Amino acid sequence: MEKYKLNGKKYQSENSKINGIKILENAGLIPVEEYELLLKINQKGFEPVQLDEVIDLKSPGIEGFVAKPYKVLDIYVDDIKIEVDECFKTPDEILTMAGKNPEKYFLKQLKGEIEIGYKNDRDHKVAIKNEAKFISCELDDKNITIIVNGTPHEVQKGNISYTAVVTLAFPDFPQHPERTYSVTYKRGHGNKPEGILSPGGVVKVKDGMSFKVKHTGQS
């Protein structure tokens, strides 16, 4: 597998030789005719790549590719048309363009009968296609979703205790106080996104926060 970058995002190709069509298709930029593809070669700047042109990813000096729409693309958020001149946007950027506060809303993409939610994936780079449709969804003001040992749980905003987290992972924990567990978390608040939750302690939760609870033996 050969690796390459398009607009700063990493992709893979089964072969070292790949044409412009495949590069754009791999990134979900379809129809490919609506995008300009450029090859970044160190010290030489950018060179245009034709759709049927074959590039050898093993060639020296290749730093990656850049794609951009030939014209402004129209997307719809809540049936309101928005003009976009970039190939990729994060869900929060799309919400902001639609005049929605990302702290109060999350984004869903509509693909036919399929809905793709970005509630817990705010940094995802969404490939912008002409006529793409999105909807904004209001976040629950009282409850958020956290992940405990891979299972989502809805909890109230604010702080959560060590006991509450362990009980979500092991419901019989209150009946067995002699058991001890280690609790770690990720994707927490910005000032401390990762850490350890010790017995008797509490931590402020946020939507999408992940906890891992592991039995450590008897005290």
PDB file of N, CA and C in Angstrom, residues 147-150 162 164-170 180-184 211-216:
ATOM      1  N   ILE A 147     -19.061   7.351  26.756  1.00  0.00           N
ATOM      2  CA  ILE A 147     -18.760   5.974  26.375  1.00  0.00           C
ATOM      3  C   ILE A 147     -17.999   5.321  27.521  1.00  0.00           C
ATOM      4  N   VAL A 148     -18.549   4.215  28.044  1.00  0.00           N
ATOM      5  CA  VAL A 148     -17.902   3.488  29.140  1.00  0.00           C
ATOM      6  C   VAL A 148     -17.626   2.065  28.673  1.00  0.00           C
ATOM      7  N   ASN A 149     -16.345   1.728  28.581  1.00  0.00           N
ATOM      8  CA  ASN A 149     -15.924   0.404  28.072  1.00  0.00           C
ATOM      9  C   ASN A 149     -16.596   0.066  26.750  1.00  0.00           C
ATOM     10  N   GLY A 150     -16.666   1.077  25.871  1.00  0.00           N
ATOM     11  CA  GLY A 150     -17.194   0.873  24.537  1.00  0.00           C
ATOM     12  C   GLY A 150     -18.698   0.982  24.405  1.00  0.00           C
ATOM     13  N   TYR A 162     -16.612   8.760  40.487  1.00  0.00           N
ATOM     14  CA  TYR A 162     -15.956   7.465  40.278  1.00  0.00           C
ATOM     15  C   TYR A 162     -16.963   6.325  40.431  1.00  0.00           C
ATOM     16  N   ALA A 164     -20.209   6.316  40.095  1.00  0.00           N
ATOM     17  CA  ALA A 164     -21.200   6.285  39.017  1.00  0.00           C
ATOM     18  C   ALA A 164     -20.621   5.680  37.749  1.00  0.00           C
ATOM     19  N   VAL A 165     -19.374   6.025  37.420  1.00  0.00           N
ATOM     20  CA  VAL A 165     -18.744   5.480  36.219  1.00  0.00           C
ATOM     21  C   VAL A 165     -18.545   3.980  36.345  1.00  0.00           C
ATOM     22  N   VAL A 166     -18.022   3.538  37.496  1.00  0.00           N
ATOM     23  CA  VAL A 166     -17.784   2.107  37.696  1.00  0.00           C
ATOM     24  C   VAL A 166     -19.102   1.334  37.656  1.00  0.00           C
ATOM     25  N   THR A 167     -20.151   1.901  38.218  1.00  0.00           N
ATOM     26  CA  THR A 167     -21.454   1.229  38.221  1.00  0.00           C
ATOM     27  C   THR A 167     -22.019   1.089  36.810  1.00  0.00           C
ATOM     28  N   LEU A 168     -21.732   2.064  35.943  1.00  0.00           N
ATOM     29  CA  LEU A 168     -22.167   1.936  34.553  1.00  0.00           C
ATOM     30  C   LEU A 168     -21.466   0.758  33.870  1.00  0.00           C
ATOM     31  N   ALA A 169     -20.191   0.556  34.227  1.00  0.00           N
ATOM     32  CA  ALA A 169     -19.439  -0.552  33.639  1.00  0.00           C
ATOM     33  C   ALA A 169     -19.779  -1.885  34.302  1.00  0.00           C
ATOM     34  N   PHE A 170     -19.945  -1.860  35.627  1.00  0.00           N
ATOM     35  CA  PHE A 170     -20.236  -3.070  36.400  1.00  0.00           C
ATOM     36  C   PHE A 170     -21.408  -2.772  37.332  1.00  0.00           C
ATOM     37  N   THR A 180     -11.953  -3.273  43.641  1.00  0.00           N
ATOM     38  CA  THR A 180     -11.314  -2.011  43.237  1.00  0.00           C
ATOM     39  C   THR A 180     -11.152  -1.992  41.715  1.00  0.00           C
ATOM     40  N   TYR A 181     -11.253  -0.795  41.190  1.00  0.00           N
ATOM     41  CA  TYR A 181     -11.189  -0.628  39.735  1.00  0.00           C
ATOM     42  C   TYR A 181     -10.306   0.581  39.397  1.00  0.00           C
ATOM     43  N   SER A 182      -9.678   0.494  38.263  1.00  0.00           N
ATOM     44  CA  SER A 182      -8.965   1.662  37.736  1.00  0.00           C
ATOM     45  C   SER A 182      -9.855   2.298  36.678  1.00  0.00           C
ATOM     46  N   VAL A 183      -9.928   3.621  36.700  1.00  0.00           N
ATOM     47  CA  VAL A 183     -10.778   4.347  35.760  1.00  0.00           C
ATOM     48  C   VAL A 183      -9.931   5.422  35.068  1.00  0.00           C
ATOM     49  N   THR A 184      -9.852   5.342  33.763  1.00  0.00           N
ATOM     50  CA  THR A 184      -9.166   6.372  32.971  1.00  0.00           C
ATOM     51  C   THR A 184     -10.161   6.962  31.971  1.00  0.00           C
ATOM     52  N   PHE A 211     -14.600   6.557  28.777  1.00  0.00           N
ATOM     53  CA  PHE A 211     -14.041   6.019  30.014  1.00  0.00           C
ATOM     54  C   PHE A 211     -13.684   4.547  29.822  1.00  0.00           C
ATOM     55  N   LYS A 212     -12.592   4.144  30.470  1.00  0.00           N
ATOM     56  CA  LYS A 212     -12.211   2.732  30.497  1.00  0.00           C
ATOM     57  C   LYS A 212     -12.103   2.300  31.959  1.00  0.00           C
ATOM     58  N   VAL A 213     -12.900   1.292  32.315  1.00  0.00           N
ATOM     59  CA  VAL A 213     -12.946   0.800  33.697  1.00  0.00           C
ATOM     60  C   VAL A 213     -12.399  -0.627  33.710  1.00  0.00           C
ATOM     61  N   LYS A 214     -11.420  -0.849  34.559  1.00  0.00           N
ATOM     62  CA  LYS A 214     -10.773  -2.170  34.605  1.00  0.00           C
ATOM     63  C   LYS A 214     -10.657  -2.652  36.049  1.00  0.00           C
ATOM     64  N   HIS A 215     -11.042  -3.919  36.263  1.00  0.00           N
ATOM     65  CA  HIS A 215     -10.970  -4.512  37.596  1.00  0.00           C
ATOM     66  C   HIS A 215      -9.505  -4.739  37.982  1.00  0.00           C
ATOM     67  N   THR A 216      -9.118  -4.304  39.187  1.00  0.00           N
ATOM     68  CA  THR A 216      -7.708  -4.410  39.595  1.00  0.00           C
ATOM     69  C   THR A 216      -7.504  -5.378  40.744  1.00  0.00           C
TER      70      THR A 216
END
